[in-house]
């Protein structure tokens, strides 16, 4: 054949593969509100940047009639492209080809692009839309999942790994997203569960819908398996683009610096916290008053809302914010909030992102339910994560810092590089009222007017103990600052911390309280 005919044959073969499962299957996919796999890749990447690899890989299974089945691309599309001009590796499972089921060759295509991402030190994005293991391939499919999980683990902390759930993700398939850094879900499209509704009904006799079992909202709000929640695939892709612009592309570099911008929040930082210490406020207003352009990408927004974590910029450089949220449970730490904070802190530390902690919390959540759920073990994760982190760490105590919560939220005692407190901060073993009731119990009980004496003793306790000047006098707080000074001092702290080098004992790895 002439070169021209060879080229024509190649184009014809590519056109067949690009059709995936065929027009009818694609129409059915669209009818379910889902974009076809290739369209998803095109929508996410920069225009014209996608280059596909392993287009002609075929399965090798010969049993159960599989020898007669042609599976274009073996049900998964892999390649490289760019987002905001930066290179990424990507794969997308094609549900139109045998339900996107995973066989050994399908898995090997994924592990090959994962290996490529790790070698090139660039992010890896996986779009999951699969019915699960290809039953006809038996152990081969299971081997494929295992090889993916192994690579997820090897790449952890080296390159960003992003999972996008845009269809079913069931059984063993859910563990790859669980091993990655960020999971994105879309309402009415994303489904994640270990065991399907039919099996549950058969075994337990309970009837349950896929949505209630493992829909997008469930994983974004209840389980915490999803970090970002969107109402459409388009919104989801915009979230991914924003995230990619904020994080480093490997652990060997820092996030790209952009032109610094002043905060544009109209709320004055000194007016955000109410004068009544019992009144709540939205700590995100504080973040917006500090961050460049008042931009903040919140992670795990719907899950464990008593703590807020996410990315912003200060002086054009990415930072991670960890903040107690007084709007929910007074900003206490509980099991879920501890897991949420600890994981985010470790991500920031792995990828050279400085951590700014905004503290306003009365401690750990008390109660039998929390004790039985393991709040001690979960709470210890925060202590471990902050202590282990070697990136620049700054803390601002906004209002309350009581008991173990004071220690846990990046205190000087866990290695904070800079500790600031606002003038009204209350730093003590416990709240003034509770402390006064214990310390001055006898005086209060013997007083003619117990309530008047109680209030007098509360005031006395605050003046003597529950204020930032006691901690400052001991060197635990570097400076008591005015609220309007906060951004300036944090910018200075970040500037002088750029070459921070923190000693750690030589060891294979620590043993976190998983």
XYZ file of C-alpha atoms in Angstrom:
514
model
C 0.000 0.000 0.000
C 1.089 3.547 -0.684
C 1.655 5.968 2.186
C -1.518 7.815 1.209
C -3.608 4.640 1.495
C -1.947 3.780 4.801
C -2.875 7.194 6.134
C -6.447 6.752 4.927
C -6.611 3.336 6.603
C -5.287 4.850 9.829
C -7.876 7.624 9.751
C -10.665 5.105 9.160
C -9.489 2.933 12.050
C -9.248 5.956 14.338
C -12.744 7.089 13.347
C -14.147 3.673 14.293
C -12.441 3.728 17.698
C -13.529 7.312 18.336
C -17.152 6.231 17.917
C -16.789 4.169 21.086
C -19.801 1.932 21.543
C -21.558 3.443 18.537
C -24.163 6.124 17.879
C -26.984 4.437 19.812
C -24.846 3.936 22.895
C -23.674 7.550 22.728
C -27.261 8.773 22.369
C -28.203 6.759 25.440
C -25.298 8.279 27.376
C -26.415 11.787 26.447
C -30.018 10.945 27.367
C -28.783 10.160 30.890
C -27.409 13.710 31.099
C -23.819 12.537 30.645
C -21.248 13.725 28.133
C -19.441 11.043 26.096
C -15.927 10.272 27.366
C -14.039 12.115 24.641
C -16.234 15.181 24.963
C -15.476 15.241 28.667
C -11.753 15.284 28.011
C -12.122 18.026 25.411
C -14.297 20.104 27.757
C -11.778 19.880 30.592
C -8.502 20.387 28.719
C -7.285 23.432 26.843
C -8.651 23.539 23.301
C -6.711 21.325 20.904
C -4.245 20.145 23.559
C -5.320 16.494 23.948
C -3.069 13.766 22.557
C -4.389 10.230 22.852
C -2.251 7.149 23.463
C -2.969 3.409 23.268
C -6.037 3.973 21.111
C -5.789 0.532 19.524
C -5.244 -1.589 22.645
C -7.538 -4.646 22.653
C -8.567 -7.138 25.311
C -7.120 -10.663 25.196
C -9.956 -12.585 26.866
C -11.188 -15.541 24.811
C -13.804 -17.097 27.102
C -17.539 -16.382 27.443
C -17.801 -15.201 23.854
C -15.301 -12.377 24.431
C -13.199 -13.525 21.463
C -15.924 -12.156 19.206
C -16.290 -8.836 21.030
C -14.639 -5.715 19.663
C -14.174 -3.131 22.406
C -12.854 0.168 20.983
C -9.936 1.288 23.123
C -11.000 -1.417 25.586
C -13.429 1.060 27.131
C -10.998 3.717 28.349
C -9.351 6.746 26.717
C -5.885 7.825 27.892
C -3.527 10.624 26.978
C -1.987 13.962 27.856
C -3.014 17.579 27.443
C -2.898 20.898 29.227
C -5.066 22.849 31.671
C -4.348 26.575 31.834
C -1.263 25.782 29.738
C 0.130 23.277 32.264
C 0.572 19.611 31.261
C -1.558 16.851 32.801
C -2.125 13.138 32.243
C -5.731 12.047 31.926
C -7.906 9.002 31.430
C -11.654 8.680 30.961
C -13.646 5.481 31.140
C -16.109 5.098 28.242
C -19.443 3.811 29.495
C -20.644 3.264 25.899
C -18.127 0.416 25.549
C -19.373 -2.527 27.606
C -20.443 -0.214 30.416
C -16.888 1.059 30.841
C -16.121 -2.232 32.596
C -12.544 -2.772 33.697
C -10.537 -5.664 32.311
C -6.815 -6.255 32.513
C -5.894 -4.326 29.346
C -8.245 -1.515 30.333
C -6.414 -1.334 33.670
C -2.998 -1.517 32.019
C -3.863 1.507 29.894
C -4.677 3.395 33.092
C -1.546 2.268 34.941
C 0.597 3.194 31.940
C -0.672 6.799 31.947
C -0.303 6.896 35.747
C 3.317 5.760 35.413
C 3.816 8.455 32.787
C 2.407 11.128 35.128
C 4.687 10.036 37.960
C 7.737 9.932 35.699
C 7.005 13.358 34.209
C 5.980 14.831 37.610
C 2.624 16.165 36.402
C -0.937 15.794 37.768
C -3.018 12.739 36.888
C -6.786 13.087 36.368
C -9.105 10.083 36.183
C -12.704 10.305 34.971
C -14.618 7.344 36.400
C -17.731 6.046 34.619
C -17.812 2.280 34.854
C -20.046 -0.614 35.771
C -17.109 -2.148 37.640
C -14.974 -5.216 37.080
C -15.473 -7.040 33.772
C -16.895 -10.296 35.083
C -15.841 -12.246 31.992
C -12.177 -11.584 32.814
C -12.408 -12.756 36.420
C -9.115 -12.519 38.274
C -7.604 -10.424 35.479
C -9.964 -7.573 36.316
C -9.141 -7.844 40.021
C -5.428 -7.824 39.215
C -5.978 -4.665 37.198
C -7.630 -2.888 40.133
C -4.809 -3.902 42.446
C -2.195 -2.523 40.060
C -4.071 0.791 39.929
C -4.312 0.996 43.741
C -0.586 0.324 44.064
C 0.232 3.205 41.729
C -2.188 5.509 43.525
C -0.219 4.827 46.678
C 3.206 5.256 45.083
C 2.180 8.583 43.526
C 0.632 9.886 46.755
C 2.409 13.009 47.960
C 4.490 13.163 44.774
C 1.987 14.360 42.146
C -1.597 15.589 42.519
C -4.149 12.847 41.812
C -7.688 13.901 40.945
C -10.708 11.610 40.577
C -13.874 12.732 38.787
C -16.926 10.530 39.374
C -19.180 10.981 36.346
C -21.289 7.854 36.445
C -21.307 4.657 38.492
C -18.225 3.735 40.499
C -18.956 0.519 42.360
C -17.274 -2.284 44.247
C -13.489 -2.339 44.156
C -13.476 0.610 41.756
C -14.242 3.065 44.575
C -10.904 2.499 46.254
C -8.837 4.227 43.587
C -10.708 7.534 44.057
C -10.467 7.052 47.831
C -6.676 6.843 47.480
C -6.418 10.024 45.408
C -6.097 13.598 46.664
C -9.362 15.131 45.486
C -12.679 13.595 44.433
C -15.234 15.557 42.374
C -18.906 14.574 42.133
C -21.901 15.876 40.166
C -25.535 15.833 41.282
C -27.722 13.154 39.635
C -24.704 11.693 37.805
C -22.155 10.471 40.358
C -22.718 7.143 42.162
C -20.235 5.514 44.551
C -20.871 2.423 46.653
C -19.191 -0.800 47.729
C -22.327 -2.906 47.339
C -25.200 -2.057 44.991
C -28.837 -1.573 46.046
C -29.889 -4.916 44.554
C -27.394 -6.846 46.655
C -28.421 -4.979 49.800
C -32.070 -5.771 49.134
C -31.260 -9.452 48.507
C -29.043 -9.895 51.577
C -30.600 -7.546 54.110
C -34.103 -7.153 52.746
C -33.749 -3.368 52.706
C -34.880 -1.449 49.658
C -32.754 1.603 48.935
C -32.149 3.817 45.903
C -28.745 4.337 44.309
C -28.966 8.058 45.086
C -29.609 7.513 48.810
C -26.975 4.809 48.980
C -24.141 6.632 47.265
C -25.214 9.696 45.321
C -23.216 12.902 44.934
C -24.806 14.715 47.875
C -24.347 11.716 50.164
C -20.598 11.635 49.562
C -20.158 15.410 49.640
C -22.150 15.936 52.843
C -22.353 12.716 54.866
C -19.421 10.403 54.130
C -16.799 12.988 53.218
C -15.607 10.804 50.329
C -16.082 13.701 47.892
C -14.176 16.974 48.216
C -16.040 19.005 45.588
C -19.724 18.964 44.630
C -21.212 20.409 41.435
C -24.637 20.613 39.828
C -23.354 19.965 36.298
C -20.369 18.487 34.497
C -19.483 21.964 33.205
C -19.387 23.371 36.741
C -17.301 20.389 37.827
C -14.715 21.005 35.095
C -14.449 24.669 36.104
C -13.788 23.574 39.702
C -10.988 21.283 38.510
C -9.403 24.061 36.449
C -9.455 26.379 39.456
C -7.888 23.729 41.685
C -5.143 22.937 39.156
C -4.272 26.646 38.990
C -3.776 26.777 42.770
C -1.700 23.664 43.511
C 1.866 22.658 42.560
C 2.205 20.054 39.819
C 4.568 17.944 41.921
C 6.174 17.875 45.339
C 9.398 19.220 43.839
C 7.991 22.673 43.157
C 5.717 25.355 44.555
C 2.421 26.489 43.124
C 2.663 29.029 40.336
C 2.810 32.603 41.611
C 0.403 35.113 40.079
C 0.101 38.864 40.248
C -0.818 39.846 43.839
C -4.174 41.527 44.416
C -5.626 43.315 47.406
C -8.676 41.725 49.065
C -11.876 43.075 47.560
C -14.150 42.104 50.455
C -16.330 45.021 51.529
C -16.453 43.780 55.124
C -13.888 45.351 57.441
C -12.044 42.619 59.281
C -12.343 44.412 62.629
C -16.150 44.431 62.355
C -16.728 40.769 61.485
C -16.595 39.206 64.954
C -19.589 40.186 67.153
C -18.961 41.964 70.453
C -20.948 39.236 72.239
C -18.534 36.258 72.557
C -21.471 33.860 72.374
C -22.638 35.106 68.973
C -21.529 33.166 65.859
C -20.131 34.568 62.617
C -18.899 33.156 59.322
C -15.134 32.626 59.494
C -15.038 32.676 55.677
C -15.597 36.434 55.952
C -12.245 36.614 57.765
C -10.597 34.538 55.013
C -12.078 36.779 52.316
C -10.687 39.815 54.159
C -7.198 38.264 54.143
C -6.868 36.438 50.799
C -5.764 38.047 47.547
C -8.777 39.262 45.588
C -10.863 37.683 48.388
C -10.738 34.418 46.436
C -11.063 31.150 48.366
C -11.524 27.623 47.006
C -13.126 25.658 49.812
C -12.431 21.920 50.071
C -15.026 19.595 51.640
C -17.443 22.518 51.836
C -20.487 20.421 52.730
C -18.856 17.898 55.060
C -17.931 18.607 58.704
C -18.762 22.317 58.296
C -17.564 23.129 61.836
C -14.121 23.454 60.294
C -13.270 25.240 57.043
C -10.313 24.258 54.852
C -9.268 25.371 51.399
C -6.873 27.269 49.169
C -6.344 30.967 48.611
C -3.460 33.256 47.738
C -1.425 35.719 49.752
C 0.871 38.062 47.830
C 0.195 35.974 44.722
C 1.287 32.662 46.299
C -0.941 29.748 47.276
C -1.633 29.121 50.961
C -3.867 26.658 52.753
C -6.419 27.989 55.240
C -7.616 25.933 58.216
C -10.254 27.713 60.278
C -12.794 26.884 62.978
C -16.329 27.783 61.878
C -18.377 29.301 64.759
C -21.535 29.018 62.635
C -21.586 25.239 63.190
C -21.255 23.563 66.602
C -19.410 26.694 67.776
C -16.400 25.571 65.701
C -15.542 22.592 67.916
C -13.416 19.700 66.701
C -15.239 16.381 66.399
C -14.360 13.109 64.655
C -15.178 14.262 61.118
C -13.746 17.768 61.494
C -10.502 16.269 62.821
C -10.209 13.927 59.840
C -10.988 16.768 57.447
C -8.406 19.127 58.930
C -5.665 16.514 59.349
C -5.920 15.309 55.760
C -5.827 18.835 54.359
C -2.833 19.776 56.546
C -0.911 16.728 55.303
C -1.737 17.583 51.687
C -0.438 21.123 52.114
C 2.713 19.839 53.782
C 3.354 17.264 51.040
C 3.069 19.909 48.313
C 4.943 22.830 49.876
C 1.889 24.964 50.636
C 2.151 27.209 53.740
C -0.652 26.789 56.292
C -2.561 29.646 57.920
C -4.721 28.626 60.889
C -7.547 30.845 62.125
C -8.610 29.707 65.583
C -11.879 30.270 67.390
C -13.053 27.153 69.174
C -14.092 26.014 72.646
C -12.402 22.608 72.362
C -13.332 19.073 71.304
C -17.008 18.115 71.104
C -18.024 16.307 74.315
C -20.563 13.513 74.582
C -20.985 9.745 74.652
C -21.547 9.546 70.872
C -18.241 11.234 70.106
C -16.320 9.251 72.714
C -17.695 5.986 71.329
C -16.935 7.124 67.762
C -13.273 7.509 68.716
C -12.867 11.277 69.092
C -9.591 10.667 70.946
C -8.110 8.761 68.007
C -9.559 11.103 65.388
C -8.578 14.213 67.324
C -5.014 12.953 67.609
C -4.759 13.079 63.820
C -4.811 16.881 63.960
C -2.035 16.922 66.547
C 0.000 14.539 64.397
C -0.567 16.420 61.154
C 0.423 19.828 62.531
C 3.420 18.441 64.423
C 4.655 16.561 61.351
C 4.262 19.462 58.909
C 7.451 21.292 57.966
C 5.977 23.994 55.722
C 5.608 27.530 57.157
C 2.838 27.464 59.768
C 1.075 30.570 61.074
C -1.782 30.823 63.589
C -4.085 33.703 64.445
C -6.254 33.255 67.548
C -9.361 35.256 66.728
C -11.487 34.705 69.819
C -11.661 31.440 71.804
C -8.836 28.942 72.306
C -9.724 26.559 75.117
C -8.157 23.389 76.438
C -6.985 20.698 74.061
C -8.416 22.707 71.191
C -5.876 25.474 71.835
C -3.055 22.960 71.593
C -4.467 21.154 68.559
C -4.993 24.179 66.318
C -1.329 24.695 65.427
C -0.136 26.061 68.744
C 3.461 27.065 69.407
C 3.814 23.795 71.272
C 3.168 21.809 68.050
C 5.706 23.820 66.098
C 3.882 26.913 64.838
C 6.366 29.353 63.335
C 4.297 32.449 64.065
C 1.563 32.891 66.694
C -0.651 35.956 66.726
C -3.718 36.758 68.823
C -6.359 39.448 68.605
C -6.824 41.581 71.761
C -10.121 39.909 72.717
C -8.749 36.357 72.473
C -9.527 34.052 75.383
C -6.757 31.475 75.887
C -7.370 29.135 78.796
C -7.916 25.564 79.948
C -11.659 26.102 79.660
C -14.253 28.840 79.240
C -14.340 31.577 81.911
C -17.807 30.625 83.201
C -16.960 26.958 83.658
C -13.595 27.765 85.167
C -15.067 30.302 87.608
C -17.739 27.817 88.708
C -14.995 25.334 89.613
C -12.292 27.595 91.030
C -14.574 29.913 92.956
C -17.284 27.399 93.818
C -17.127 28.034 97.563
C -17.212 31.834 97.290
C -20.145 31.707 94.869
C -22.172 29.315 97.043
C -21.583 31.381 100.190
C -22.476 34.711 98.561
C -25.823 36.373 99.257
C -26.258 37.011 95.523
C -24.764 33.931 93.844
C -25.275 35.194 90.280
C -23.640 38.567 90.993
C -20.679 36.809 92.634
C -20.444 34.374 89.712
C -20.250 37.227 87.200
C -17.645 38.987 89.344
C -15.500 35.851 89.456
C -15.904 35.250 85.705
C -14.592 38.767 85.100
C -11.737 38.154 87.531
C -10.794 34.918 85.768
C -10.762 36.626 82.373
C -8.550 39.426 83.650
C -6.090 37.052 85.311
C -6.022 34.086 82.921
C -8.307 34.050 79.855
C -6.651 36.743 77.766
C -3.836 36.785 75.217
C -1.410 38.754 77.396
C -0.819 35.869 79.781
C 0.237 33.633 76.874
C 2.235 36.522 75.379
C 4.078 37.050 78.663
C 5.265 33.435 78.484
C 6.357 33.694 74.851
C 3.636 31.355 73.570
C 2.143 34.192 71.508
C 4.547 36.248 69.383
C 2.340 39.312 69.199
C -1.054 40.584 70.267
C -2.267 42.422 67.191
C -5.072 44.619 65.982
C -7.387 42.837 63.521
C -6.558 45.253 60.694
C -2.863 44.342 61.051
C -3.496 40.639 60.384
C -2.941 40.516 56.621
C 0.225 42.623 56.799
C 1.750 40.459 59.519
C 0.829 37.220 57.738
C 2.381 38.507 54.512
C 5.563 39.339 56.412
C 5.577 35.922 58.109
C 5.202 34.194 54.743
C 7.980 36.300 53.268
C 10.538 35.485 55.963
C 9.546 31.787 55.946
C 10.320 31.122 52.277
C 13.555 29.264 53.007
C 12.380 27.509 56.144
C 14.320 24.314 56.869
C 12.907 22.194 59.680
C 14.863 19.293 61.166
C 13.142 15.933 61.521
C 14.608 12.684 62.948
C 15.625 10.090 60.366
C 13.004 7.354 60.046
C 11.192 5.314 57.439
C 7.850 6.893 58.341
C 5.775 7.731 61.388
C 2.696 5.882 62.602
C -0.256 8.298 62.453
C -3.415 7.439 64.440
C -5.253 6.189 61.355
